[in-house]
Coordinates of C-alpha atoms in Angstrom, one line a residue:
M1 CA 37.6 -6.8 -8.1
S2 CA 34.9 -6.5 -5.4
T3 CA 35.2 -4.0 -2.6
A4 CA 35.5 -5.3 1.0
F5 CA 33.9 -3.2 3.7
D6 CA 34.9 -3.3 7.3
P7 CA 32.0 -3.3 9.8
I8 CA 32.3 0.4 10.8
E9 CA 32.4 1.6 7.3
L10 CA 29.5 -0.6 6.3
E11 CA 27.4 0.7 9.1
V12 CA 28.2 4.3 8.1
L13 CA 27.3 3.6 4.4
W14 CA 24.1 1.8 5.4
Q15 CA 22.9 4.6 7.7
S16 CA 23.7 7.1 4.9
L17 CA 21.6 5.1 2.5
I18 CA 18.7 5.0 4.9
A19 CA 19.0 8.8 5.5
T20 CA 19.1 9.3 1.7
V21 CA 15.8 7.4 1.0
N22 CA 14.2 9.0 4.0
E23 CA 15.1 12.4 2.6
Q24 CA 13.7 11.4 -0.7
A25 CA 10.4 10.5 0.9
K26 CA 10.2 13.7 2.9
A27 CA 10.9 15.8 -0.2
L28 CA 8.1 13.9 -2.0
Q29 CA 5.6 14.5 0.9
R30 CA 6.5 18.2 1.1
A31 CA 6.0 18.8 -2.6
A32 CA 3.0 16.6 -3.3
F33 CA -0.4 18.1 -4.1
S34 CA -2.5 15.1 -3.1
P35 CA -3.6 15.0 0.6
I36 CA -3.4 11.2 0.7
V37 CA 0.4 11.6 0.0
R38 CA 1.1 14.8 1.8
E39 CA -1.0 14.2 4.9
A40 CA -1.4 10.4 5.1
G41 CA 1.9 9.2 3.7
D42 CA 0.4 6.8 1.1
L43 CA 3.7 6.4 -0.8
A44 CA 6.8 4.3 -1.2
N45 CA 10.4 5.3 -1.8
A46 CA 13.4 3.1 -2.4
V47 CA 16.9 2.9 -3.9
F48 CA 17.8 0.1 -6.4
D49 CA 21.0 -1.1 -7.9
R50 CA 21.7 -1.6 -11.6
R51 CA 20.2 -5.1 -11.4
A52 CA 16.8 -3.7 -10.2
R53 CA 17.3 -5.1 -6.7
M54 CA 15.9 -3.0 -3.9
V55 CA 18.7 -2.1 -1.5
A56 CA 17.0 0.2 1.0
Q57 CA 13.6 1.7 1.5
A58 CA 12.3 4.8 3.3
V59 CA 10.8 4.2 6.7
T60 CA 7.5 5.9 5.8
G61 CA 4.9 4.5 3.4
T62 CA 2.9 1.3 3.0
P63 CA 3.9 -2.4 2.6
G64 CA 1.6 -2.7 -0.4
H65 CA 3.4 0.0 -2.2
I66 CA 7.0 -0.6 -1.1
N67 CA 7.1 -4.4 -1.6
S68 CA 5.2 -4.0 -5.0
L69 CA 7.8 -1.4 -6.0
A70 CA 10.5 -3.9 -5.0
I71 CA 9.2 -6.3 -7.7
G72 CA 7.9 -3.7 -10.2
A73 CA 11.3 -2.0 -10.8
A74 CA 12.6 -5.2 -12.5
S75 CA 9.7 -5.1 -15.0
I76 CA 10.4 -1.4 -15.8
L77 CA 14.1 -2.1 -16.4
E78 CA 13.4 -5.1 -18.6
E79 CA 11.9 -2.6 -21.0
Y80 CA 14.5 0.1 -20.5
P81 CA 17.8 -1.5 -19.4
P82 CA 20.3 0.8 -17.6
D83 CA 22.7 1.1 -20.5
S84 CA 19.9 2.3 -22.9
L85 CA 19.3 5.4 -20.8
V86 CA 20.9 8.8 -21.0
P87 CA 21.3 11.5 -18.2
G88 CA 17.9 13.2 -17.6
D89 CA 15.8 10.3 -18.6
V90 CA 12.9 9.5 -16.2
L91 CA 10.7 6.3 -16.5
I92 CA 7.0 6.1 -15.5
T93 CA 4.2 3.5 -15.5
N94 CA 1.0 2.7 -13.6
D95 CA 0.6 -0.8 -15.3
P96 CA -1.4 -2.4 -12.5
Y97 CA -0.3 -6.0 -13.4
K98 CA 3.4 -5.1 -13.3
T99 CA 3.4 -2.7 -10.3
A100 CA 1.0 -2.1 -7.4
G101 CA -2.2 -3.4 -8.9
Q102 CA -4.1 -0.1 -9.2
L103 CA -4.1 2.6 -12.0
L104 CA -4.1 5.3 -9.4
D105 CA -0.7 4.2 -8.1
V106 CA 1.9 5.7 -10.4
T107 CA 5.6 4.5 -10.3
V108 CA 8.4 6.8 -11.3
L109 CA 12.0 5.7 -11.6
V110 CA 14.9 8.2 -11.7
P111 CA 18.3 6.9 -12.8
V112 CA 21.5 8.1 -11.1
F113 CA 24.4 8.8 -13.5
K114 CA 28.1 8.9 -12.5
D115 CA 30.6 9.5 -15.3
E116 CA 27.8 9.0 -17.9
R117 CA 26.9 5.5 -16.5
V118 CA 23.8 4.5 -14.5
I119 CA 24.8 3.4 -11.0
A120 CA 21.4 3.3 -9.3
F121 CA 17.8 4.2 -9.4
F122 CA 15.5 6.0 -7.0
G123 CA 11.9 4.8 -7.3
S124 CA 8.7 6.1 -5.9
T125 CA 5.1 5.0 -6.0
I126 CA 2.3 7.2 -4.9
H127 CA -1.5 7.3 -4.9
H128 CA -2.6 10.0 -7.3
T129 CA -5.9 11.8 -6.7
D130 CA -7.3 10.9 -10.1
V131 CA -6.4 9.1 -13.4
G132 CA -9.8 9.6 -15.0
G133 CA -12.2 6.7 -15.4
Y134 CA -14.4 5.4 -12.6
G135 CA -12.7 7.0 -9.7
I136 CA -11.7 5.5 -6.3
G137 CA -14.1 2.7 -6.0
A138 CA -14.9 -0.9 -6.8
G139 CA -17.5 -0.4 -9.5
G140 CA -15.4 -0.5 -12.6
R141 CA -16.3 -3.6 -14.7
D142 CA -12.8 -4.0 -16.1
V143 CA -9.4 -2.2 -15.9
F144 CA -10.2 -0.1 -18.9
E145 CA -13.2 1.5 -17.1
E146 CA -11.0 2.3 -14.1
G147 CA -8.8 5.0 -15.7
L148 CA -5.8 5.9 -17.8
W149 CA -3.3 3.1 -18.3
I150 CA 0.2 4.5 -18.6
P151 CA 2.5 1.9 -20.2
I152 CA 6.2 1.8 -19.3
C153 CA 7.6 4.8 -21.0
K154 CA 9.8 7.9 -20.6
L155 CA 8.2 10.8 -18.7
H156 CA 11.4 12.8 -19.3
V157 CA 13.9 12.4 -22.1
A158 CA 17.4 13.8 -21.6
G159 CA 16.2 16.2 -19.0
E160 CA 13.2 17.6 -20.9
R161 CA 9.5 16.7 -20.4
N162 CA 8.4 14.1 -23.0
P163 CA 5.6 16.3 -24.5
D164 CA 3.3 13.6 -25.9
V165 CA 3.4 11.5 -22.8
W166 CA 2.5 14.5 -20.6
K167 CA -0.3 15.5 -23.0
F168 CA -1.9 12.0 -22.9
I169 CA -1.7 11.9 -19.1
L170 CA -3.0 15.4 -18.4
S171 CA -5.8 15.2 -21.0
N172 CA -7.3 12.2 -19.3
V173 CA -7.6 13.4 -15.7
R174 CA -10.1 15.6 -13.9
Q175 CA -7.5 17.7 -12.1
P176 CA -4.5 18.1 -14.4
D177 CA -2.7 20.6 -12.2
H178 CA -2.8 18.2 -9.3
M179 CA -1.6 15.3 -11.5
A180 CA 1.3 17.4 -12.9
G181 CA 2.2 18.6 -9.4
D182 CA 2.4 15.1 -8.0
L183 CA 4.4 13.8 -11.0
H184 CA 6.9 16.7 -10.6
A185 CA 7.1 15.9 -6.9
Q186 CA 8.1 12.3 -7.7
V187 CA 10.7 13.4 -10.2
A188 CA 12.2 16.0 -7.8
S189 CA 12.3 13.5 -4.9
G190 CA 14.3 11.1 -7.1
E191 CA 16.7 13.9 -8.0
V192 CA 17.2 14.7 -4.3
G193 CA 18.1 11.0 -3.8
A194 CA 20.5 11.0 -6.7
Q195 CA 22.3 14.1 -5.5
R196 CA 22.8 12.6 -2.0
L197 CA 23.9 9.3 -3.4
L198 CA 26.5 10.8 -5.7
A199 CA 27.9 12.8 -2.7
L200 CA 28.1 9.6 -0.7
C201 CA 30.0 7.8 -3.5
E202 CA 32.3 10.7 -3.9
Q203 CA 33.0 10.8 -0.1
H204 CA 33.8 7.1 0.1
G205 CA 35.5 6.6 -3.3
L206 CA 32.8 4.4 -4.8
D207 CA 32.4 4.1 -8.5
D208 CA 29.0 2.6 -8.1
I209 CA 27.0 0.8 -5.4
E210 CA 27.1 -2.7 -6.7
D211 CA 29.5 -4.1 -4.2
L212 CA 27.7 -2.3 -1.4
A213 CA 24.4 -3.6 -2.6
D214 CA 25.8 -7.2 -2.7
E215 CA 27.0 -6.9 0.9
I216 CA 23.7 -5.4 2.3
I217 CA 21.5 -7.8 0.4
S218 CA 23.6 -10.9 1.2
R219 CA 23.7 -10.1 4.9
S220 CA 19.9 -9.4 4.9
E221 CA 19.2 -12.7 3.2
T222 CA 21.5 -14.7 5.5
A223 CA 19.8 -13.2 8.6
T224 CA 16.3 -13.9 7.2
R225 CA 17.1 -17.5 6.5
A226 CA 18.6 -17.9 9.9
S227 CA 15.3 -16.7 11.5
I228 CA 13.3 -19.2 9.4
R229 CA 15.7 -22.1 10.4
Q230 CA 14.6 -21.5 14.0
L231 CA 11.0 -22.4 13.2
P232 CA 9.5 -25.9 13.2
A233 CA 9.3 -27.3 9.7
G234 CA 6.0 -28.3 8.3
T235 CA 2.9 -27.0 6.5
Y236 CA 0.4 -24.9 8.4
R237 CA -3.0 -24.1 7.0
S238 CA -5.6 -21.4 7.8
H239 CA -8.7 -19.8 6.4
A240 CA -10.3 -16.4 6.7
L241 CA -13.6 -15.0 5.4
L242 CA -14.1 -11.5 4.2
D243 CA -17.6 -10.1 3.5
L244 CA -18.5 -7.0 1.5
A245 CA -21.3 -4.4 1.3
D246 CA -23.2 -6.3 -1.4
G247 CA -23.3 -9.5 0.7
S248 CA -20.6 -11.3 -1.3
R249 CA -18.0 -13.3 0.5
I250 CA -14.3 -13.8 -0.2
D251 CA -12.5 -17.0 1.0
I252 CA -8.8 -16.8 1.6
N253 CA -7.1 -20.1 2.0
V254 CA -3.4 -20.3 3.1
A255 CA -0.9 -23.1 3.2
L256 CA 2.3 -21.9 4.7
T257 CA 5.2 -24.3 4.4
I258 CA 8.4 -23.8 6.4
D259 CA 11.6 -25.4 5.0
A260 CA 13.8 -25.1 8.1
E261 CA 16.8 -26.7 6.3
A262 CA 16.8 -24.3 3.4
G263 CA 15.6 -21.4 5.5
E264 CA 12.6 -20.7 3.2
V265 CA 8.9 -20.0 3.6
H266 CA 6.4 -20.8 0.9
V267 CA 2.9 -19.5 0.9
D268 CA 0.2 -21.0 -1.3
Y269 CA -3.2 -19.5 -1.8
A270 CA -4.7 -22.4 -3.7
G271 CA -8.5 -22.8 -2.9
S272 CA -9.0 -19.0 -2.5
S273 CA -12.0 -17.4 -4.2
G274 CA -12.0 -16.8 -7.9
A275 CA -11.9 -13.3 -9.4
S276 CA -14.6 -10.8 -8.4
P277 CA -16.7 -8.8 -11.0
Y278 CA -15.9 -5.8 -8.8
G279 CA -12.6 -3.9 -8.6
I280 CA -11.3 -5.7 -5.6
N281 CA -9.1 -8.2 -7.4
V282 CA -5.4 -8.3 -6.3
V283 CA -2.5 -8.7 -8.6
K284 CA 0.3 -11.1 -7.5
N285 CA 2.7 -8.3 -6.8
Y286 CA 0.3 -6.8 -4.2
T287 CA -0.4 -10.3 -2.8
H288 CA 3.3 -10.9 -2.5
A289 CA 3.7 -7.5 -0.8
Y290 CA 1.4 -8.1 2.1
T291 CA 2.3 -11.8 2.4
T292 CA 6.0 -11.0 2.8
F293 CA 5.1 -8.1 5.2
A294 CA 3.1 -10.4 7.5
V295 CA 5.6 -13.2 7.5
R296 CA 8.6 -10.9 8.1
S297 CA 6.8 -9.1 11.0
V298 CA 6.6 -12.5 12.9
L299 CA 10.2 -13.6 12.0
N300 CA 12.6 -10.7 12.7
P301 CA 11.2 -7.3 11.8
E302 CA 14.6 -5.7 12.7
I303 CA 16.2 -7.1 9.5
P304 CA 16.2 -4.5 6.8
N305 CA 13.4 -4.9 4.2
N306 CA 15.2 -5.3 0.8
H307 CA 15.8 -7.8 -2.0
G308 CA 17.7 -10.1 0.3
S309 CA 15.2 -10.3 3.1
L310 CA 12.3 -10.8 0.7
A311 CA 14.1 -13.6 -1.4
P312 CA 13.5 -16.5 1.0
I313 CA 9.7 -16.0 1.0
T314 CA 7.9 -17.2 -2.1
V315 CA 4.2 -17.0 -3.0
D316 CA 2.0 -19.1 -5.3
A317 CA -1.6 -18.0 -6.1
P318 CA -4.0 -19.4 -8.7
E319 CA -3.8 -17.3 -11.9
G320 CA -7.0 -15.3 -12.4
S321 CA -8.1 -15.7 -8.8
I322 CA -9.0 -12.9 -6.4
V323 CA -5.3 -12.9 -5.3
N324 CA -3.6 -13.2 -8.7
A325 CA -5.6 -10.9 -11.0
V326 CA -4.9 -10.8 -14.8
S327 CA -5.9 -8.3 -17.4
P328 CA -8.6 -7.0 -17.8
Q329 CA -9.8 -7.9 -14.3
P330 CA -10.5 -4.6 -12.3
G331 CA -8.6 -3.8 -9.2
T332 CA -8.9 -0.1 -8.1
A333 CA -10.1 -1.2 -4.6
R334 CA -7.6 -4.2 -4.5
H335 CA -6.6 -3.0 -1.0
V336 CA -9.8 -4.4 0.5
V337 CA -8.6 -7.9 -0.1
G338 CA -4.8 -7.3 -0.1
M339 CA -4.9 -5.7 3.4
F340 CA -7.0 -8.5 4.6
L341 CA -4.5 -11.2 3.8
P342 CA -2.4 -10.8 7.0
N343 CA -5.5 -11.9 9.0
A344 CA -5.3 -15.3 7.3
L345 CA -1.5 -15.5 7.4
L346 CA -1.3 -14.6 11.1
K347 CA -3.7 -17.5 11.8
A348 CA -1.2 -19.9 10.1
L349 CA 1.8 -18.3 11.9
A350 CA 0.0 -18.5 15.2
Q351 CA 0.5 -22.3 15.0
V352 CA 4.2 -21.7 14.7
K353 CA 4.8 -18.7 17.1
P354 CA 1.7 -18.3 19.3
E355 CA 3.4 -15.8 21.5
Q356 CA 3.7 -13.4 18.4
A357 CA 0.2 -14.1 17.1
M358 CA -2.5 -11.6 16.8
A359 CA -6.3 -11.9 16.6
E360 CA -8.1 -10.7 13.5
G361 CA -8.6 -7.0 13.1
S362 CA -10.7 -4.9 10.8
G363 CA -8.4 -5.4 7.9
A364 CA -8.5 -2.9 5.1
V365 CA -9.1 0.8 5.7
W366 CA -12.4 2.0 4.5
T367 CA -11.9 4.4 1.6
M368 CA -14.1 7.3 0.6
Q369 CA -14.2 9.7 -2.4
V370 CA -16.8 12.4 -2.9
N371 CA -17.5 14.3 -6.1
G372 CA -20.2 16.7 -7.3
N373 CA -20.8 20.3 -8.1
H374 CA -20.8 23.5 -6.1
D375 CA -24.0 25.6 -6.2
D376 CA -22.5 27.7 -8.9
G377 CA -21.9 24.7 -11.1
R378 CA -18.1 24.3 -10.5
P379 CA -17.1 20.6 -10.1
F380 CA -15.3 19.3 -7.0
I381 CA -13.7 16.0 -6.3
T382 CA -11.9 14.8 -3.2
A383 CA -8.7 12.8 -3.0
M384 CA -9.3 9.5 -1.3
F385 CA -9.8 9.7 2.5
T386 CA -9.6 6.7 4.7
Y387 CA -10.6 5.4 8.1
A388 CA -9.4 2.4 10.1
G389 CA -11.1 0.1 12.6
G390 CA -9.6 -1.8 15.5
V391 CA -6.6 -4.1 15.4
G392 CA -6.6 -7.5 16.9
A393 CA -5.2 -8.1 20.4
R394 CA -1.7 -9.6 21.0
A395 CA -0.4 -12.0 23.7
A396 CA 0.9 -9.2 25.9
K397 CA -0.9 -6.1 24.6
P398 CA -4.4 -5.0 23.7
G399 CA -5.3 -4.3 20.2
L400 CA -4.8 -0.7 18.9
S401 CA -7.9 1.4 18.4
A402 CA -8.7 3.1 15.0
C403 CA -5.3 2.0 13.6
S404 CA -4.7 1.2 10.0
Y405 CA -2.7 -2.1 10.4
P406 CA -1.4 -3.6 8.2
T407 CA -1.0 -0.6 6.1
G408 CA 1.1 2.4 7.2
V409 CA -1.2 5.0 5.8
A410 CA -2.5 7.7 8.3
A411 CA -6.0 9.3 8.3
V412 CA -6.2 12.6 6.4
P413 CA -7.3 15.2 9.0
V414 CA -11.0 16.1 8.7
E415 CA -10.0 19.8 8.4
V416 CA -8.0 19.0 5.3
V417 CA -10.9 17.0 3.8
E418 CA -13.3 19.8 4.5
A419 CA -11.0 22.3 2.9
S420 CA -10.8 20.3 -0.3
A421 CA -14.6 20.0 -0.9
P422 CA -17.9 21.2 0.7
I423 CA -17.9 18.2 3.1
R424 CA -19.1 18.6 6.7
F425 CA -18.1 16.1 9.4
H426 CA -20.7 15.7 12.2
R427 CA -18.9 13.0 14.2
K428 CA -15.6 11.2 14.5
E429 CA -15.2 9.2 17.7
L430 CA -14.1 5.8 19.0
R431 CA -16.9 3.2 18.9
P432 CA -17.6 1.9 22.4
D433 CA -17.7 -1.8 23.2
S434 CA -16.5 -2.7 19.6
G435 CA -13.3 -4.5 20.7
G436 CA -13.5 -8.2 21.4
R437 CA -13.1 -9.5 25.0
G438 CA -10.1 -11.5 26.0
A439 CA -7.1 -11.7 28.3
Q440 CA -6.1 -8.9 26.0
P441 CA -9.0 -7.0 24.5
G442 CA -9.3 -6.1 20.8
G443 CA -8.9 -2.5 19.6
L444 CA -11.9 -0.2 19.1
G445 CA -13.4 0.8 15.8
Q446 CA -14.6 4.3 15.2
T447 CA -17.8 6.1 14.1
I448 CA -17.7 8.8 11.5
E449 CA -20.7 10.9 10.1
F450 CA -20.5 13.4 7.3
S451 CA -22.6 15.2 4.7
V452 CA -22.0 17.5 1.8
D453 CA -23.1 21.1 1.8
T454 CA -24.6 21.4 -1.7
T455 CA -28.1 21.9 -3.2
R456 CA -27.3 19.4 -6.0
P457 CA -27.0 15.6 -6.0
W458 CA -23.5 14.3 -5.3
Q459 CA -21.7 11.0 -5.7
L460 CA -19.9 8.8 -3.2
N461 CA -17.4 6.1 -4.0
A462 CA -17.1 4.0 -0.8
V463 CA -15.2 0.7 -0.2
T464 CA -16.1 -1.0 3.0
S465 CA -15.8 -4.5 4.4
R466 CA -16.5 -6.8 7.4
L467 CA -20.1 -5.8 7.7
A468 CA -21.4 -9.2 8.6
E469 CA -18.5 -11.4 9.6
A470 CA -16.9 -9.9 12.7
P471 CA -13.1 -10.1 13.2
E472 CA -12.4 -13.3 15.1
G473 CA -10.7 -13.6 18.4
I474 CA -7.9 -16.1 19.0
F475 CA -7.1 -18.7 21.7
G476 CA -10.4 -18.1 23.4
G477 CA -10.8 -14.4 22.8
S478 CA -14.2 -13.0 21.6
P479 CA -14.8 -11.5 18.2
G480 CA -14.9 -7.7 17.7
A481 CA -18.0 -6.0 16.5
A482 CA -18.8 -6.1 12.7
G483 CA -19.0 -2.8 10.8
R484 CA -22.0 -0.9 9.5
F485 CA -22.2 1.4 6.5
S486 CA -25.4 3.4 6.2
V487 CA -27.0 6.5 4.6
N488 CA -29.8 8.1 6.7
D489 CA -29.7 5.0 8.9
Q490 CA -30.4 2.7 6.0
P491 CA -27.7 0.1 5.2
V492 CA -25.9 0.5 1.9
T493 CA -25.7 -2.8 0.1
T494 CA -23.7 -2.1 -3.0
Q495 CA -20.0 -1.8 -3.9
A496 CA -20.8 0.6 -6.8
R497 CA -20.8 4.4 -6.7
V498 CA -24.0 5.8 -5.2
T499 CA -25.7 9.1 -6.0
L500 CA -26.9 10.9 -2.8
Q501 CA -29.0 14.0 -2.2
P502 CA -28.4 17.2 -0.3
E503 CA -28.9 16.7 3.5
D504 CA -28.1 12.9 3.2
V505 CA -25.9 11.8 6.1
V506 CA -23.3 9.0 5.6
R507 CA -22.5 7.0 8.7
L508 CA -19.5 4.7 9.0
E509 CA -19.2 2.3 12.0
L510 CA -15.9 0.5 11.6
P511 CA -15.2 -3.0 13.0
G512 CA -13.4 -3.7 16.3
G513 CA -10.5 -6.1 16.7
G514 CA -10.8 -9.6 18.1
G515 CA -9.6 -10.5 21.6
Y516 CA -6.6 -12.7 22.6
G517 CA -7.0 -15.5 25.1
E518 CA -9.8 -16.3 27.6
P519 CA -11.0 -13.3 29.4
A520 CA -9.9 -13.1 33.0
Q521 CA -13.2 -11.5 33.9
Q522 CA -16.4 -10.6 32.0
A523 CA -15.4 -6.9 31.5
T524 CA -16.0 -5.1 28.2
G525 CA -12.8 -5.1 26.2
G526 CA -11.2 -2.4 24.2
V527 CA -10.8 0.4 26.7
R528 CA -7.7 2.4 25.9

């Protein structure tokens, strides 16, 4: 017999679930070794029911991680069904085609047992500093060059570390202590969630969370479909162009179909570019993640993000294309295309809800990783550090400056980056006049300069974009400024890792966002 919940009790249980996954996320951030997790919040945390349905997510993290985790959990539990597990088991994988599309993103699933039976799972996905291979960049020629592939397996067995799995993982990374620390942080955060959930079930007399999950997911789906039914039915098309450092161009084509009767949205990427030889290819999970994020942000962002609210939004993408990568296509830098997708989607949605439209922004964060040797020969390698350009303007507000939309990741403070390696920052400032003009101006990009204090050559993995094709304005707004990536004032024209010399200075000039609407006067946009 299913349990009925009165509205007050349901709200108490819902808020308790949100508090639980938020505490899980905070525990993970506090314990993590990697600055990109600890400082920037590049992570996802969520609770799942026995049927691998995401019930609630933590408020921190990134859409690419959380919505990929929402799908990836099902793939993990297909291999290890709940009734095959015993207390103390912990599951792990970084299979890019079943989870978040990148070997550096490791997913850990911690089962919750009550009376020797699995009643839920706490999942986390975080960006690890290193998994061996090429490093954080787009230069890997296939997925096998990009690092260690961890198949779906048990990280812990009955409460003990699975020794062979740990050996394989830690033998293939440059900083095994950091990798081990981050894995332990993921496991510990899941255990924190499990303890809180068991206390919640005990307090409210619940044997499991299946009925509660049904109620939350059903209400979320009903509310999402109701939001879609308010939209005009039809198919709305758009196109966006992304350029990269080597001069290549990526076409993203979108056909967004609204079925107002069924309360469903279908997004089709047919006609988008084929796969790239570089590691910027996006697996379908990650494409789905940023697609659903963009669509839901225009519908009703107040509806909880879970299995129910994601269900009415479906995605098709040509297999083997830039937005539906298959093995062995590389994808370490898949974010450069994945985070760009909302620019194309918002153009289609602007035809439906122009008052909630947004001009194009810089898109993906620019990512950097530096490695080399200290003067005494000791190696160093940084975790990924990221920088954001300007966001496109909106109907009633200017675009945000140096903001990492559509991801939720923050910038790692320069002091933290400098403490991790002999990097010296010379400049970090907003980029004047980079926002597009309009009734509402686009957000400003930023300028960063840095070098490495070493007497030896060093290497830079950099992933940049929008260096030629500036972010477009909308409804008469002007485009923002395109970006520029240079070393010693000479443009860099490759997506591969580059070897630099002592005293070389890297300069990043990130794009500004496009303007919204015709400018009321010819004033420079983007002042904040």
